[in-house]
Tab-separated table of C-alpha atoms in Angstrom:
chain	number	residue	atom	x	y	z
A	156	UNK	CA	18.754	-49.601	43.858
A	157	UNK	CA	15.403	-51.223	44.496
A	158	UNK	CA	14.729	-54.887	43.015
A	159	UNK	CA	12.415	-53.189	40.441
A	160	UNK	CA	14.869	-50.636	39.424
A	161	UNK	CA	17.471	-53.340	38.991
A	162	UNK	CA	15.099	-55.082	36.820
A	163	UNK	CA	14.563	-52.030	34.801
A	164	UNK	CA	18.189	-51.577	34.413
A	165	UNK	CA	18.778	-55.107	33.260
A	166	UNK	CA	15.776	-54.852	30.622
A	167	UNK	CA	17.215	-51.647	29.100
A	168	UNK	CA	20.909	-52.621	29.151
A	169	UNK	CA	22.852	-52.764	25.905
A	170	UNK	CA	24.009	-56.198	26.771
A	171	UNK	CA	23.088	-58.650	29.321
A	172	UNK	CA	25.092	-61.513	30.955
A	173	UNK	CA	22.959	-64.558	31.650
A	174	UNK	CA	23.581	-68.095	33.003
A	175	UNK	CA	21.225	-70.395	31.295
A	176	UNK	CA	20.475	-73.775	32.999
A	177	UNK	CA	18.980	-76.839	31.420
A	178	UNK	CA	18.422	-80.455	32.798
A	179	UNK	CA	16.898	-82.684	30.424
A	180	UNK	CA	15.006	-86.021	30.352
A	181	UNK	CA	18.361	-88.146	30.328
A	182	UNK	CA	18.938	-87.017	33.982
A	183	UNK	CA	22.582	-86.901	33.597
A	184	UNK	CA	23.146	-83.393	34.991
A	185	UNK	CA	22.839	-79.803	34.691
A	186	UNK	CA	23.955	-77.994	31.795
A	187	UNK	CA	25.122	-74.269	32.505
A	188	UNK	CA	26.011	-71.744	29.784
A	189	UNK	CA	27.160	-68.422	30.654
A	190	UNK	CA	26.580	-65.902	27.698
A	191	UNK	CA	26.499	-62.390	26.683
A	192	UNK	CA	23.476	-61.331	24.663
A	193	UNK	CA	22.609	-58.060	22.991
A	194	UNK	CA	19.495	-57.303	20.894
A	195	UNK	CA	16.565	-59.643	20.395
A	196	UNK	CA	14.815	-61.880	18.082
A	197	UNK	CA	16.466	-62.282	14.782
A	198	UNK	CA	18.971	-59.492	15.484
A	199	UNK	CA	20.225	-61.093	18.800
A	200	UNK	CA	24.011	-61.564	19.236
A	201	UNK	CA	25.158	-64.271	21.463
A	202	UNK	CA	28.594	-64.845	22.824
A	203	UNK	CA	29.347	-67.969	24.922
A	204	UNK	CA	31.571	-66.980	27.945
A	205	UNK	CA	31.636	-70.438	29.451
A	206	UNK	CA	29.845	-73.750	29.709
A	207	UNK	CA	29.932	-76.515	32.155
A	208	UNK	CA	27.941	-79.755	32.818
A	209	UNK	CA	27.593	-80.696	36.513
A	210	UNK	CA	26.589	-84.417	36.601
A	211	UNK	CA	23.879	-85.341	39.204
A	212	UNK	CA	25.125	-87.302	42.131
A	213	UNK	CA	24.026	-90.737	41.948
A	214	UNK	CA	21.912	-90.053	45.195
A	215	UNK	CA	20.190	-87.005	43.576
A	216	UNK	CA	19.596	-88.829	40.233
A	217	UNK	CA	17.981	-91.588	42.251
A	218	UNK	CA	15.767	-89.209	44.172
A	219	UNK	CA	14.677	-87.574	40.859
A	220	UNK	CA	13.824	-91.100	39.347
A	221	UNK	CA	11.756	-91.935	42.548
A	222	UNK	CA	9.885	-88.602	42.491
A	223	UNK	CA	8.671	-89.175	38.939
A	224	UNK	CA	5.303	-90.590	39.715
A	225	UNK	CA	6.100	-90.206	43.413
A	226	UNK	CA	4.283	-88.444	46.307
A	227	UNK	CA	3.419	-84.747	46.813
A	228	UNK	CA	5.938	-84.586	49.512
A	229	UNK	CA	8.636	-86.124	47.404
A	230	UNK	CA	8.054	-83.409	44.736
A	231	UNK	CA	7.948	-80.729	47.460
A	232	UNK	CA	11.381	-81.680	48.726
A	233	UNK	CA	13.019	-82.283	45.656
A	234	UNK	CA	11.817	-78.769	44.368
A	235	UNK	CA	14.016	-77.134	47.012
A	236	UNK	CA	16.942	-79.417	46.721
A	237	UNK	CA	17.097	-79.023	42.908
A	238	UNK	CA	17.165	-75.244	43.518
A	239	UNK	CA	20.154	-75.657	45.626
A	240	UNK	CA	21.942	-78.015	42.830
A	241	UNK	CA	21.035	-75.203	40.126
A	242	UNK	CA	22.488	-72.526	42.218
A	243	UNK	CA	25.533	-74.575	42.742
A	244	UNK	CA	25.857	-74.919	38.900
A	245	UNK	CA	25.432	-71.060	38.375
A	246	UNK	CA	28.510	-70.566	40.764
A	247	UNK	CA	30.671	-73.257	39.233
A	248	UNK	CA	30.221	-72.118	35.514
A	249	UNK	CA	31.185	-68.390	36.788
A	250	UNK	CA	34.114	-69.924	38.566
A	251	UNK	CA	35.137	-71.977	35.476
A	252	UNK	CA	34.770	-69.090	33.036
A	253	UNK	CA	36.586	-66.616	35.484
A	254	UNK	CA	33.626	-64.394	35.523
A	255	UNK	CA	32.626	-63.105	38.877
A	256	UNK	CA	28.973	-63.720	39.818
A	257	UNK	CA	28.615	-59.983	40.586
A	258	UNK	CA	28.858	-59.397	36.898
A	259	UNK	CA	26.014	-61.819	35.993
A	260	UNK	CA	22.708	-59.953	35.276
A	261	UNK	CA	20.234	-62.920	35.098
A	262	UNK	CA	19.688	-66.645	35.727
A	263	UNK	CA	17.556	-68.487	33.235
A	264	UNK	CA	16.446	-71.839	34.727
A	265	UNK	CA	14.608	-74.491	32.718
A	266	UNK	CA	14.272	-76.750	35.865
A	267	UNK	CA	13.841	-80.618	35.787
A	268	UNK	CA	10.678	-81.914	34.033
A	269	UNK	CA	8.799	-84.307	36.486
A	270	UNK	CA	5.651	-84.664	34.323
A	271	UNK	CA	4.041	-83.619	31.247
A	272	UNK	CA	0.277	-84.216	30.232
A	273	UNK	CA	-0.848	-83.484	26.699
A	274	UNK	CA	-4.452	-82.713	25.622
A	275	UNK	CA	-5.009	-86.490	24.670
A	276	UNK	CA	-4.099	-87.503	28.215
A	277	UNK	CA	-6.087	-84.987	30.252
A	278	UNK	CA	-5.819	-81.392	31.086
A	279	UNK	CA	-2.802	-79.848	29.352
A	280	UNK	CA	-0.061	-79.371	32.141
A	281	UNK	CA	3.509	-79.567	32.801
A	282	UNK	CA	5.744	-79.572	35.888
A	283	UNK	CA	9.414	-78.376	35.920
A	284	UNK	CA	10.878	-78.096	39.466
A	285	UNK	CA	13.927	-76.582	40.966
A	286	UNK	CA	12.673	-73.694	42.924
A	287	UNK	CA	13.588	-70.294	41.481
A	288	UNK	CA	13.369	-68.516	44.903
A	289	UNK	CA	16.212	-70.787	46.206
A	290	UNK	CA	18.350	-70.008	43.142
A	291	UNK	CA	17.588	-66.288	43.612
A	292	UNK	CA	18.425	-66.230	47.415
A	293	UNK	CA	21.641	-68.245	46.767
A	294	UNK	CA	22.985	-66.282	43.792
A	295	UNK	CA	21.419	-62.797	44.578
A	296	UNK	CA	20.305	-62.675	41.020
A	297	UNK	CA	17.267	-62.067	39.071
A	298	UNK	CA	15.895	-65.513	38.042
A	299	UNK	CA	13.628	-66.282	34.962
A	300	UNK	CA	12.164	-69.802	35.373
A	301	UNK	CA	9.070	-71.928	34.700
A	302	UNK	CA	8.988	-70.910	30.780
A	303	UNK	CA	6.636	-73.761	29.599
A	304	UNK	CA	3.231	-73.270	31.374
A	305	UNK	CA	2.474	-69.908	29.573
A	306	UNK	CA	2.518	-71.466	26.221
A	307	UNK	CA	0.260	-74.275	27.501
A	308	UNK	CA	-2.123	-71.585	28.874
A	309	UNK	CA	-2.136	-70.223	25.295
A	310	UNK	CA	-3.131	-73.675	23.829
A	311	UNK	CA	0.264	-74.908	22.899
A	312	UNK	CA	2.004	-78.087	23.919
A	313	UNK	CA	4.765	-76.244	26.079
A	314	UNK	CA	7.532	-77.557	24.053
A	315	UNK	CA	9.710	-77.416	21.982
A	316	UNK	CA	10.912	-74.050	23.179
A	317	UNK	CA	14.276	-74.247	21.656
A	318	UNK	CA	12.632	-73.627	18.285
A	319	UNK	CA	12.703	-69.815	19.138
A	320	UNK	CA	16.283	-70.116	19.199
A	321	UNK	CA	16.469	-72.147	15.937
A	322	UNK	CA	14.422	-69.456	14.155
A	323	UNK	CA	16.302	-66.566	15.314
A	324	UNK	CA	19.607	-68.084	14.286
A	325	UNK	CA	18.851	-70.316	11.243
A	326	UNK	CA	16.019	-68.985	9.160
A	327	UNK	CA	17.123	-68.128	5.615
A	328	UNK	CA	15.077	-66.865	2.678
A	329	UNK	CA	14.089	-69.900	0.272
A	330	UNK	CA	15.522	-72.553	2.753
A	331	UNK	CA	14.004	-75.250	4.693
A	332	UNK	CA	16.525	-76.406	7.632
A	333	UNK	CA	15.775	-79.039	10.186
A	334	UNK	CA	17.486	-78.498	13.510
A	335	UNK	CA	17.533	-81.959	15.157
A	336	UNK	CA	18.032	-82.270	18.831
A	337	UNK	CA	18.914	-85.785	20.075
A	338	UNK	CA	18.590	-85.536	23.794
A	339	UNK	CA	16.736	-87.817	26.175
A	340	UNK	CA	13.747	-87.248	23.819
A	341	UNK	CA	14.468	-86.314	20.350
A	342	UNK	CA	12.831	-83.106	18.812
A	343	UNK	CA	13.009	-81.241	15.454
A	344	UNK	CA	12.358	-77.646	14.364
A	345	UNK	CA	11.742	-77.055	10.729
A	346	UNK	CA	12.720	-73.559	10.032
A	347	UNK	CA	11.618	-71.232	7.455
A	348	UNK	CA	12.027	-67.424	6.793
A	349	UNK	CA	8.393	-66.954	7.884
A	350	UNK	CA	7.989	-68.026	11.289
A	351	UNK	CA	4.332	-68.829	10.514
A	352	UNK	CA	5.580	-71.508	8.299
A	353	UNK	CA	7.766	-73.244	10.934
A	354	UNK	CA	6.951	-76.644	12.449
A	355	UNK	CA	8.435	-78.416	15.516
A	356	UNK	CA	7.488	-81.397	17.534
A	357	UNK	CA	9.154	-84.323	19.472
A	358	UNK	CA	9.840	-87.088	16.966
A	359	UNK	CA	10.067	-89.775	19.840
A	360	UNK	CA	12.837	-91.181	21.879
A	361	UNK	CA	16.391	-89.852	21.540
A	362	UNK	CA	18.910	-91.178	24.157
A	363	UNK	CA	16.506	-92.128	27.006
A	364	UNK	CA	16.036	-95.743	25.863
A	365	UNK	CA	19.421	-96.215	24.469
A	366	UNK	CA	21.008	-95.176	27.929
A	367	UNK	CA	18.708	-97.523	29.733
A	368	UNK	CA	19.680	-100.551	27.457
A	369	UNK	CA	23.312	-99.499	27.815
A	370	UNK	CA	23.005	-99.349	31.663
A	371	UNK	CA	21.477	-102.915	31.586
A	372	UNK	CA	24.173	-104.178	29.249
A	373	UNK	CA	27.178	-102.850	31.094
A	374	UNK	CA	25.437	-103.406	34.607
A	375	UNK	CA	26.368	-99.738	35.528
A	376	UNK	CA	23.696	-97.159	36.775
A	377	UNK	CA	24.053	-94.111	34.449
A	378	UNK	CA	26.044	-95.773	31.751
A	379	UNK	CA	25.645	-94.818	28.013
A	380	UNK	CA	26.722	-95.961	24.789
A	381	UNK	CA	29.511	-93.585	24.660
A	382	UNK	CA	30.402	-92.708	21.193
A	383	UNK	CA	28.454	-95.636	19.899
A	384	UNK	CA	31.225	-97.952	21.009
A	385	UNK	CA	28.892	-100.687	22.031
A	386	UNK	CA	25.948	-100.390	19.675
A	387	UNK	CA	28.290	-100.814	16.711
A	388	UNK	CA	29.128	-104.101	17.996
A	389	UNK	CA	25.556	-105.540	18.033
A	390	UNK	CA	23.246	-106.594	15.090
A	391	UNK	CA	19.766	-105.036	14.692
A	392	UNK	CA	16.927	-107.209	15.377
A	393	UNK	CA	14.660	-106.174	12.596
A	394	UNK	CA	11.565	-108.083	14.177
A	395	UNK	CA	12.042	-105.979	17.552
A	396	UNK	CA	12.672	-102.798	15.428
A	397	UNK	CA	9.265	-103.186	13.634
A	398	UNK	CA	7.591	-103.771	16.893
A	399	UNK	CA	9.081	-100.793	18.423
A	400	UNK	CA	8.053	-98.519	15.476
A	401	UNK	CA	4.480	-99.515	16.156
A	402	UNK	CA	4.340	-97.336	19.386
A	403	UNK	CA	1.165	-95.048	19.227
A	404	UNK	CA	3.034	-91.803	19.762
A	405	UNK	CA	4.788	-92.057	16.520
A	406	UNK	CA	1.709	-92.302	14.518
A	407	UNK	CA	0.164	-89.003	16.115
A	408	UNK	CA	-0.213	-86.025	14.122
A	409	UNK	CA	2.313	-83.201	14.598
A	410	UNK	CA	2.919	-80.766	16.487
A	411	UNK	CA	3.255	-83.205	19.506
A	412	UNK	CA	5.211	-83.762	22.615
A	413	UNK	CA	6.320	-86.595	24.620
A	414	UNK	CA	8.617	-87.466	27.578
A	415	UNK	CA	9.539	-90.033	30.342
A	416	UNK	CA	5.658	-90.726	30.886
A	417	UNK	CA	5.939	-92.551	27.576
A	418	UNK	CA	9.490	-93.541	26.871
A	419	UNK	CA	10.937	-93.527	30.525
A	420	UNK	CA	12.094	-96.195	32.905
A	421	UNK	CA	8.904	-98.253	32.828
A	422	UNK	CA	8.903	-98.689	29.130
A	423	UNK	CA	12.574	-99.411	29.036
A	424	UNK	CA	12.521	-101.948	31.761
A	425	UNK	CA	9.614	-103.747	30.133
A	426	UNK	CA	11.752	-103.941	26.781
A	427	UNK	CA	14.852	-105.145	28.692
A	428	UNK	CA	13.066	-107.732	30.744
A	429	UNK	CA	11.330	-109.052	27.669
A	430	UNK	CA	14.571	-109.683	25.715
A	431	UNK	CA	17.055	-112.420	25.784
A	432	UNK	CA	19.610	-111.114	28.605
A	433	UNK	CA	22.350	-112.769	26.625
A	434	UNK	CA	21.656	-110.573	23.496
A	435	UNK	CA	21.340	-107.197	25.115
A	436	UNK	CA	24.101	-105.874	22.847
A	437	UNK	CA	21.793	-106.597	19.937
A	438	UNK	CA	18.995	-104.903	21.730
A	439	UNK	CA	21.310	-101.754	22.083
A	440	UNK	CA	21.966	-101.760	18.324
A	441	UNK	CA	18.122	-102.015	17.849
A	442	UNK	CA	17.212	-99.100	19.840
A	443	UNK	CA	20.031	-96.976	18.341
A	444	UNK	CA	18.286	-97.901	15.008
A	445	UNK	CA	14.797	-97.196	16.612
A	446	UNK	CA	15.836	-93.617	17.382
A	447	UNK	CA	17.379	-92.964	13.956
A	448	UNK	CA	14.358	-94.630	12.133
A	449	UNK	CA	11.729	-92.872	14.236
A	450	UNK	CA	13.407	-89.472	13.325
A	451	UNK	CA	13.440	-90.324	9.600
A	452	UNK	CA	9.939	-91.691	9.538
A	453	UNK	CA	8.722	-88.367	11.303
A	454	UNK	CA	10.222	-86.357	8.356
A	455	UNK	CA	8.588	-88.595	5.848
A	456	UNK	CA	5.208	-88.372	7.540
A	457	UNK	CA	5.124	-84.654	8.661
A	458	UNK	CA	7.869	-82.753	7.385
A	459	UNK	CA	8.500	-83.576	3.523
A	460	UNK	CA	4.877	-83.537	2.598
A	461	UNK	CA	4.470	-80.029	4.054
A	462	UNK	CA	7.673	-78.524	2.454
A	463	UNK	CA	8.558	-80.756	-0.352
A	464	UNK	CA	12.227	-80.755	0.260
A	465	UNK	CA	14.721	-79.995	2.845
A	466	UNK	CA	18.095	-78.257	2.257
A	467	UNK	CA	20.076	-79.650	5.337
A	468	UNK	CA	19.459	-81.308	8.778
A	469	UNK	CA	21.801	-79.903	11.633
A	470	UNK	CA	21.955	-82.168	14.803
A	471	UNK	CA	22.691	-81.124	18.224
A	472	UNK	CA	22.300	-82.847	21.887
A	473	UNK	CA	24.129	-85.637	23.403
A	474	UNK	CA	23.165	-88.070	20.773
A	475	UNK	CA	25.394	-86.140	18.267
A	476	UNK	CA	28.571	-87.829	20.005
A	477	UNK	CA	27.095	-91.371	19.300
A	478	UNK	CA	28.692	-92.248	16.033
A	479	UNK	CA	26.547	-95.422	15.565
A	480	UNK	CA	23.559	-93.145	15.781
A	481	UNK	CA	24.787	-90.518	13.485
A	482	UNK	CA	25.924	-92.905	10.956
A	483	UNK	CA	22.453	-94.628	11.176
A	484	UNK	CA	20.770	-91.333	10.840
A	485	UNK	CA	22.655	-90.132	7.754
A	486	UNK	CA	21.879	-93.636	6.097
A	487	UNK	CA	18.113	-93.065	6.832
A	488	UNK	CA	18.337	-89.694	5.448
A	489	UNK	CA	20.603	-90.302	2.543
A	490	UNK	CA	17.774	-89.330	-0.030
A	491	UNK	CA	16.350	-86.505	2.142
A	492	UNK	CA	19.207	-83.972	2.936
A	493	UNK	CA	22.794	-83.816	4.008
A	494	UNK	CA	23.209	-84.281	7.823
A	495	UNK	CA	25.711	-81.946	9.689
A	496	UNK	CA	26.863	-81.683	13.418
A	497	UNK	CA	25.841	-78.359	15.117
A	498	UNK	CA	29.388	-77.863	15.895
A	499	UNK	CA	30.473	-77.812	12.235
A	500	UNK	CA	28.687	-74.329	11.906
A	501	UNK	CA	31.127	-72.744	14.482
A	502	UNK	CA	28.464	-70.395	15.669
A	503	UNK	CA	30.410	-69.566	19.029
A	504	UNK	CA	28.578	-72.245	21.134
A	505	UNK	CA	28.702	-75.810	21.109
A	506	UNK	CA	26.089	-78.592	20.542
A	507	UNK	CA	26.271	-79.476	24.042
A	508	UNK	CA	25.488	-76.040	25.247
A	509	UNK	CA	22.769	-75.293	22.650
A	510	UNK	CA	19.610	-75.997	24.833
A	511	UNK	CA	21.197	-74.115	27.973
A	512	UNK	CA	22.022	-71.126	25.460
A	513	UNK	CA	18.342	-71.228	24.297
A	514	UNK	CA	17.040	-70.547	27.783
A	515	UNK	CA	19.372	-67.603	28.092
A	516	UNK	CA	17.835	-66.313	25.061
A	517	UNK	CA	14.322	-66.763	26.182
A	518	UNK	CA	15.286	-65.037	29.416
A	519	UNK	CA	16.680	-62.201	27.423
A	520	UNK	CA	13.381	-61.887	25.775
A	521	UNK	CA	11.106	-62.023	28.850
A	522	UNK	CA	12.912	-59.152	30.773
A	523	UNK	CA	12.350	-57.235	27.650
A	524	UNK	CA	8.735	-57.948	27.526
A	525	UNK	CA	8.885	-59.857	24.363
A	526	UNK	CA	7.299	-62.998	23.388
A	527	UNK	CA	9.496	-66.055	22.703
A	528	UNK	CA	7.425	-69.080	21.993
A	529	UNK	CA	6.786	-69.847	18.184
A	530	UNK	CA	3.121	-70.459	17.864
A	531	UNK	CA	3.654	-72.582	14.704
A	532	UNK	CA	5.809	-74.860	16.540
A	533	UNK	CA	4.089	-75.324	19.731
A	534	UNK	CA	0.507	-75.103	18.733
A	535	UNK	CA	-0.226	-71.943	20.774
A	536	UNK	CA	-2.956	-69.639	19.549
A	537	UNK	CA	-0.753	-66.606	20.020
A	538	UNK	CA	2.854	-65.523	20.939
A	539	UNK	CA	3.435	-65.297	24.670
A	540	UNK	CA	5.986	-63.919	27.110
A	541	UNK	CA	7.516	-67.047	28.824
A	542	UNK	CA	8.542	-67.368	32.206
A	543	UNK	CA	8.185	-66.131	35.741
A	544	UNK	CA	10.448	-63.486	37.132
A	545	UNK	CA	11.949	-63.833	40.727
A	546	UNK	CA	13.468	-60.644	42.163
């Protein structure tokens, strides 16, 4: 069977087995979700067969951090190295799920974001690396990758793309539901039955600054505030919190996107170096409060005036495990809406797997020739078929 005939077979199959790969701004590793999908759009059925997170080695994580803002040669080299790492993740999740690689139809790879430029900074553009050709050669599978640039070409921000999954799964007549992701960067999708009434944007930092302060406090690279065990011991510094909340990104109109360019290592390092080293545990409590407050303020500024009220907030992403952060978020939203963890819904895949599953869905739509951005969320002027197909 020719490669094009194989693509045609996949596009017309009643079900597709897809491995979705996601690596976010936290740089903690590669999430791989193996799913079986049928249908498309609001009629899609998704069944998770396996999920595995492969942590980045300290060497590869260091290489990624060095490459952000590094040379063209660094980006070129890392692009191939990450392609190998993503291919390893495909093989690992299949082995863990006891599903032969031969039974997988597609690989959907988000890649690792290296840089993002919005329209206020220059020519709108984004760069995710992790060479799809390497993944295709290693796995022998059709790969769909590089999803964000087409949305940007259509006038959108290229993010958040998970909003499409949110709308397909959570839109209900007469309801406004907020799907809040607490990854390295925090983002929200306001879901309504009419996709044109939806809204999505990055609310600000999620775990990115929290992880940086936790690493400084514990003097351990890659450390995190696991379960909120450390931040709950600190005291929120209200003066510092007020200063953090004056960050110019937070006052920008929605929809909007951000990333490591604004809340990455230089931002966190300057914050840590300007703070009393004997009180880093208070700084940790403060940046946890910063994430919670910035989310709530974003709702008050951009969501509630638009919709009048909210039925519920459903939280996913790594931050859902930080009990101090979740408690702070519930307190901030006490008079807005009930806050639930994504895992309470029992949809067949976990909060941790959600973003990787979302890219399974995006690839599922791409091979069927269907658009999968949500223009009301990204700001694009039209729906677009996302991604590049590597045979």
